[in-house]
PDB file of C-alpha atoms in Angstrom:
ATOM      1  CA  MET A 130      -3.797  -2.543 -18.045  1.00  0.00           C
ATOM      2  CA  ASP A 131      -3.132   0.195 -15.519  1.00  0.00           C
ATOM      3  CA  PRO A 132      -0.297  -0.344 -12.989  1.00  0.00           C
ATOM      4  CA  VAL A 133      -2.577  -0.982  -9.998  1.00  0.00           C
ATOM      5  CA  SER A 134      -4.643  -3.573 -11.885  1.00  0.00           C
ATOM      6  CA  LEU A 135      -1.466  -5.227 -13.121  1.00  0.00           C
ATOM      7  CA  VAL A 136      -0.105  -5.597  -9.588  1.00  0.00           C
ATOM      8  CA  VAL A 137      -3.412  -6.854  -8.163  1.00  0.00           C
ATOM      9  CA  THR A 138      -3.819  -9.334 -11.038  1.00  0.00           C
ATOM     10  CA  ALA A 139      -0.268 -10.611 -10.569  1.00  0.00           C
ATOM     11  CA  LEU A 140      -0.853 -11.098  -6.843  1.00  0.00           C
ATOM     12  CA  GLU A 141      -4.136 -12.908  -7.450  1.00  0.00           C
ATOM     13  CA  GLU A 142      -2.772 -15.196 -10.133  1.00  0.00           C
ATOM     14  CA  GLY A 143       0.422 -15.913  -8.211  1.00  0.00           C
ATOM     15  CA  ALA A 144      -1.657 -16.913  -5.196  1.00  0.00           C
ATOM     16  CA  LYS A 145      -3.910 -19.109  -7.339  1.00  0.00           C
ATOM     17  CA  ALA A 146      -0.899 -20.874  -8.857  1.00  0.00           C
ATOM     18  CA  GLY A 147       0.484 -21.491  -5.372  1.00  0.00           C
ATOM     19  CA  LEU A 148      -2.838 -22.811  -4.080  1.00  0.00           C
ATOM     20  CA  ALA A 149      -3.273 -25.029  -7.128  1.00  0.00           C
ATOM     21  CA  GLY A 150       0.216 -26.435  -6.719  1.00  0.00           C
ATOM     22  CA  THR A 151       1.242 -25.369 -10.221  1.00  0.00           C
ATOM     23  CA  ALA A 152       3.834 -22.811  -9.116  1.00  0.00           C
ATOM     24  CA  THR A 153       7.467 -23.636  -9.765  1.00  0.00           C
ATOM     25  CA  LYS A 154      10.213 -22.420  -7.434  1.00  0.00           C
ATOM     26  CA  LEU A 155      10.893 -19.540  -9.832  1.00  0.00           C
ATOM     27  CA  ILE A 156       7.223 -18.473  -9.818  1.00  0.00           C
ATOM     28  CA  ALA A 157       6.994 -18.835  -6.042  1.00  0.00           C
ATOM     29  CA  ASP A 158      10.108 -16.671  -5.604  1.00  0.00           C
ATOM     30  CA  ALA A 159       8.749 -14.022  -7.999  1.00  0.00           C
ATOM     31  CA  TYR A 160       5.440 -14.043  -6.110  1.00  0.00           C
ATOM     32  CA  ASP A 161       7.205 -13.651  -2.749  1.00  0.00           C
ATOM     33  CA  THR A 162       9.277 -10.785  -4.154  1.00  0.00           C
ATOM     34  CA  LEU A 163       6.168  -8.996  -5.405  1.00  0.00           C
ATOM     35  CA  LYS A 164       4.370  -9.485  -2.087  1.00  0.00           C
ATOM     36  CA  GLY A 165       7.350  -8.020  -0.226  1.00  0.00           C
ATOM     37  CA  LEU A 166       7.505  -4.989  -2.509  1.00  0.00           C
ATOM     38  CA  VAL A 167       3.773  -4.323  -2.172  1.00  0.00           C
ATOM     39  CA  VAL A 168       3.930  -4.592   1.627  1.00  0.00           C
ATOM     40  CA  LYS A 169       6.827  -2.108   1.719  1.00  0.00           C
ATOM     41  CA  LEU A 170       5.007   0.230  -0.665  1.00  0.00           C
ATOM     42  CA  LEU A 171       1.841   0.235   1.434  1.00  0.00           C
ATOM     43  CA  HIS A 172       3.830   0.582   4.648  1.00  0.00           C
ATOM     44  CA  ARG A 173       5.680   3.621   3.258  1.00  0.00           C
ATOM     45  CA  ASN A 174       2.304   5.144   2.406  1.00  0.00           C
ATOM     46  CA  GLY A 175       1.186   4.996   6.028  1.00  0.00           C
ATOM     47  CA  ALA A 176      -0.485   1.608   6.342  1.00  0.00           C
ATOM     48  CA  GLY A 177       0.743  -0.468   9.245  1.00  0.00           C
ATOM     49  CA  GLU A 178       3.033  -3.329   8.305  1.00  0.00           C
ATOM     50  CA  ASP A 179       0.612  -5.924   9.704  1.00  0.00           C
ATOM     51  CA  THR A 180      -2.291  -4.298   7.845  1.00  0.00           C
ATOM     52  CA  SER A 181      -0.271  -4.198   4.625  1.00  0.00           C
ATOM     53  CA  ARG A 182       0.753  -7.832   4.947  1.00  0.00           C
ATOM     54  CA  ALA A 183      -2.833  -8.897   5.715  1.00  0.00           C
ATOM     55  CA  LEU A 184      -4.160  -7.065   2.633  1.00  0.00           C
ATOM     56  CA  VAL A 185      -1.625  -8.762   0.396  1.00  0.00           C
ATOM     57  CA  GLU A 186      -2.110 -12.209   1.945  1.00  0.00           C
ATOM     58  CA  GLN A 187      -5.901 -12.054   1.554  1.00  0.00           C
ATOM     59  CA  THR A 188      -5.762 -11.204  -2.147  1.00  0.00           C
ATOM     60  CA  ASN A 189      -5.985 -14.712  -3.525  1.00  0.00           C
ATOM     61  CA  GLY A 190      -8.735 -14.315  -6.091  1.00  0.00           C
ATOM     62  CA  THR A 191     -11.577 -15.268  -3.773  1.00  0.00           C
ATOM     63  CA  ALA A 192     -12.297 -12.232  -1.609  1.00  0.00           C
ATOM     64  CA  ALA A 193     -13.662  -9.287  -3.583  1.00  0.00           C
ATOM     65  CA  ASP A 194     -13.585  -7.038  -0.504  1.00  0.00           C
ATOM     66  CA  SER A 195      -9.875  -7.619   0.061  1.00  0.00           C
ATOM     67  CA  GLN A 196      -9.159  -7.019  -3.633  1.00  0.00           C
ATOM     68  CA  ALA A 197     -11.037  -3.714  -3.490  1.00  0.00           C
ATOM     69  CA  ALA A 198      -9.212  -2.704  -0.307  1.00  0.00           C
ATOM     70  CA  LEU A 199      -5.834  -3.551  -1.816  1.00  0.00           C
ATOM     71  CA  THR A 200      -6.706  -1.712  -5.029  1.00  0.00           C
ATOM     72  CA  ALA A 201      -7.689   1.388  -3.036  1.00  0.00           C
ATOM     73  CA  GLN A 202      -4.500   1.262  -0.959  1.00  0.00           C
ATOM     74  CA  LEU A 203      -2.295   0.805  -4.046  1.00  0.00           C
ATOM     75  CA  THR A 204      -4.087   3.626  -5.858  1.00  0.00           C
ATOM     76  CA  ALA A 205      -3.408   5.924  -2.912  1.00  0.00           C
ATOM     77  CA  ALA A 206       0.219   4.803  -2.622  1.00  0.00           C
ATOM     78  CA  GLY A 207       0.996   4.751  -6.329  1.00  0.00           C
ATOM     79  CA  VAL A 208       2.894   1.869  -7.887  1.00  0.00           C
ATOM     80  CA  ASP A 209       6.635   2.379  -8.206  1.00  0.00           C
ATOM     81  CA  ASP A 210       8.769   0.939 -11.019  1.00  0.00           C
ATOM     82  CA  PRO A 211      10.300  -1.978  -9.075  1.00  0.00           C
ATOM     83  CA  THR A 212       6.841  -3.161  -8.010  1.00  0.00           C
ATOM     84  CA  LEU A 213       5.460  -2.798 -11.520  1.00  0.00           C
ATOM     85  CA  GLN A 214       8.413  -4.700 -12.980  1.00  0.00           C
ATOM     86  CA  ALA A 215       8.037  -7.491 -10.403  1.00  0.00           C
ATOM     87  CA  ALA A 216       4.336  -7.825 -11.249  1.00  0.00           C
ATOM     88  CA  GLN A 217       5.051  -7.986 -14.971  1.00  0.00           C
ATOM     89  CA  GLN A 218       7.808 -10.542 -14.420  1.00  0.00           C
ATOM     90  CA  LEU A 219       5.465 -12.751 -12.390  1.00  0.00           C
ATOM     91  CA  LEU A 220       2.756 -12.597 -15.051  1.00  0.00           C
ATOM     92  CA  ASP A 221       5.346 -13.374 -17.744  1.00  0.00           C
ATOM     93  CA  LEU A 222       6.544 -16.404 -15.760  1.00  0.00           C
ATOM     94  CA  LEU A 223       2.976 -17.605 -15.279  1.00  0.00           C
ATOM     95  CA  ARG A 224       2.279 -17.211 -18.995  1.00  0.00           C
ATOM     96  CA  ALA A 225       5.494 -18.998 -19.968  1.00  0.00           C
ATOM     97  CA  SER A 226       4.704 -21.896 -17.643  1.00  0.00           C
ATOM     98  CA  GLY A 227       1.355 -22.391 -19.301  1.00  0.00           C
ATOM     99  CA  THR A 228      -0.560 -21.234 -16.247  1.00  0.00           C
ATOM    100  CA  LYS A 229      -3.726 -19.550 -17.382  1.00  0.00           C
ATOM    101  CA  TYR A 230      -4.891 -16.459 -15.591  1.00  0.00           C
ATOM    102  CA  SER A 231      -8.281 -14.850 -15.588  1.00  0.00           C
ATOM    103  CA  ILE A 232      -9.131 -11.249 -16.305  1.00  0.00           C
ATOM    104  CA  ASN A 233     -11.941  -9.585 -14.430  1.00  0.00           C
ATOM    105  CA  ALA A 234     -13.066  -6.509 -16.370  1.00  0.00           C
ATOM    106  CA  PRO A 235     -16.753  -5.968 -15.602  1.00  0.00           C
ATOM    107  CA  ASP A 236     -16.724  -2.289 -16.614  1.00  0.00           C
ATOM    108  CA  ALA A 237     -14.723  -2.703 -19.804  1.00  0.00           C
ATOM    109  CA  LYS A 238     -16.172  -0.980 -22.852  1.00  0.00           C
ATOM    110  CA  GLY A 239     -13.753  -2.551 -25.296  1.00  0.00           C
ATOM    111  CA  LEU A 240     -11.524  -5.440 -24.318  1.00  0.00           C
ATOM    112  CA  LEU A 241      -8.748  -7.069 -26.283  1.00  0.00           C
ATOM    113  CA  ILE A 242      -6.911 -10.056 -24.910  1.00  0.00           C
ATOM    114  CA  GLY A 243      -3.916 -11.624 -26.566  1.00  0.00           C
ATOM    115  CA  ASP A 244      -0.718 -10.677 -28.270  1.00  0.00           C
ATOM    116  CA  HIS A 245      -0.256  -8.919 -31.595  1.00  0.00           C
ATOM    117  CA  SER A 246      -3.891  -7.913 -32.031  1.00  0.00           C
ATOM    118  CA  THR A 247      -5.488  -4.754 -33.320  1.00  0.00           C
ATOM    119  CA  GLN A 248      -8.784  -3.301 -32.200  1.00  0.00           C
ATOM    120  CA  HIS A 249     -10.639  -0.234 -33.373  1.00  0.00           C
ATOM    121  CA  ASN A 250     -13.493   1.031 -31.189  1.00  0.00           C
ATOM    122  CA  THR A 251     -16.063   3.710 -31.832  1.00  0.00           C
ATOM    123  CA  PHE A 252     -18.129   4.694 -28.820  1.00  0.00           C
ATOM    124  CA  ASN A 253     -21.172   6.860 -29.288  1.00  0.00           C
TER     125      ASN A 253
END
């Protein structure tokens, strides 16, 4: 998964866990940390702080327009290592807690989900 998709997925799934009431304090803290890093990243790239915060807050898995806007802003800004690590940590915490997360890959040509798998694709 590319860095931007990883961050957006982590934000979406963290928000869903919070809305569903399944987030532990550790997951909620990791989610808040990631949100803060993304807001700072977007703000450094020229987006207003209020705009950045609104984009992050609206990305809760329900609004496709806000997800696309956040993806575009993150692509333009580039994802730095601390943000990428925070996103991965949040997804790891969600996985360890048994929280399931969804993957939206409508344009995927070959998709492999799970650990320790091998896939060989031939595209003509």
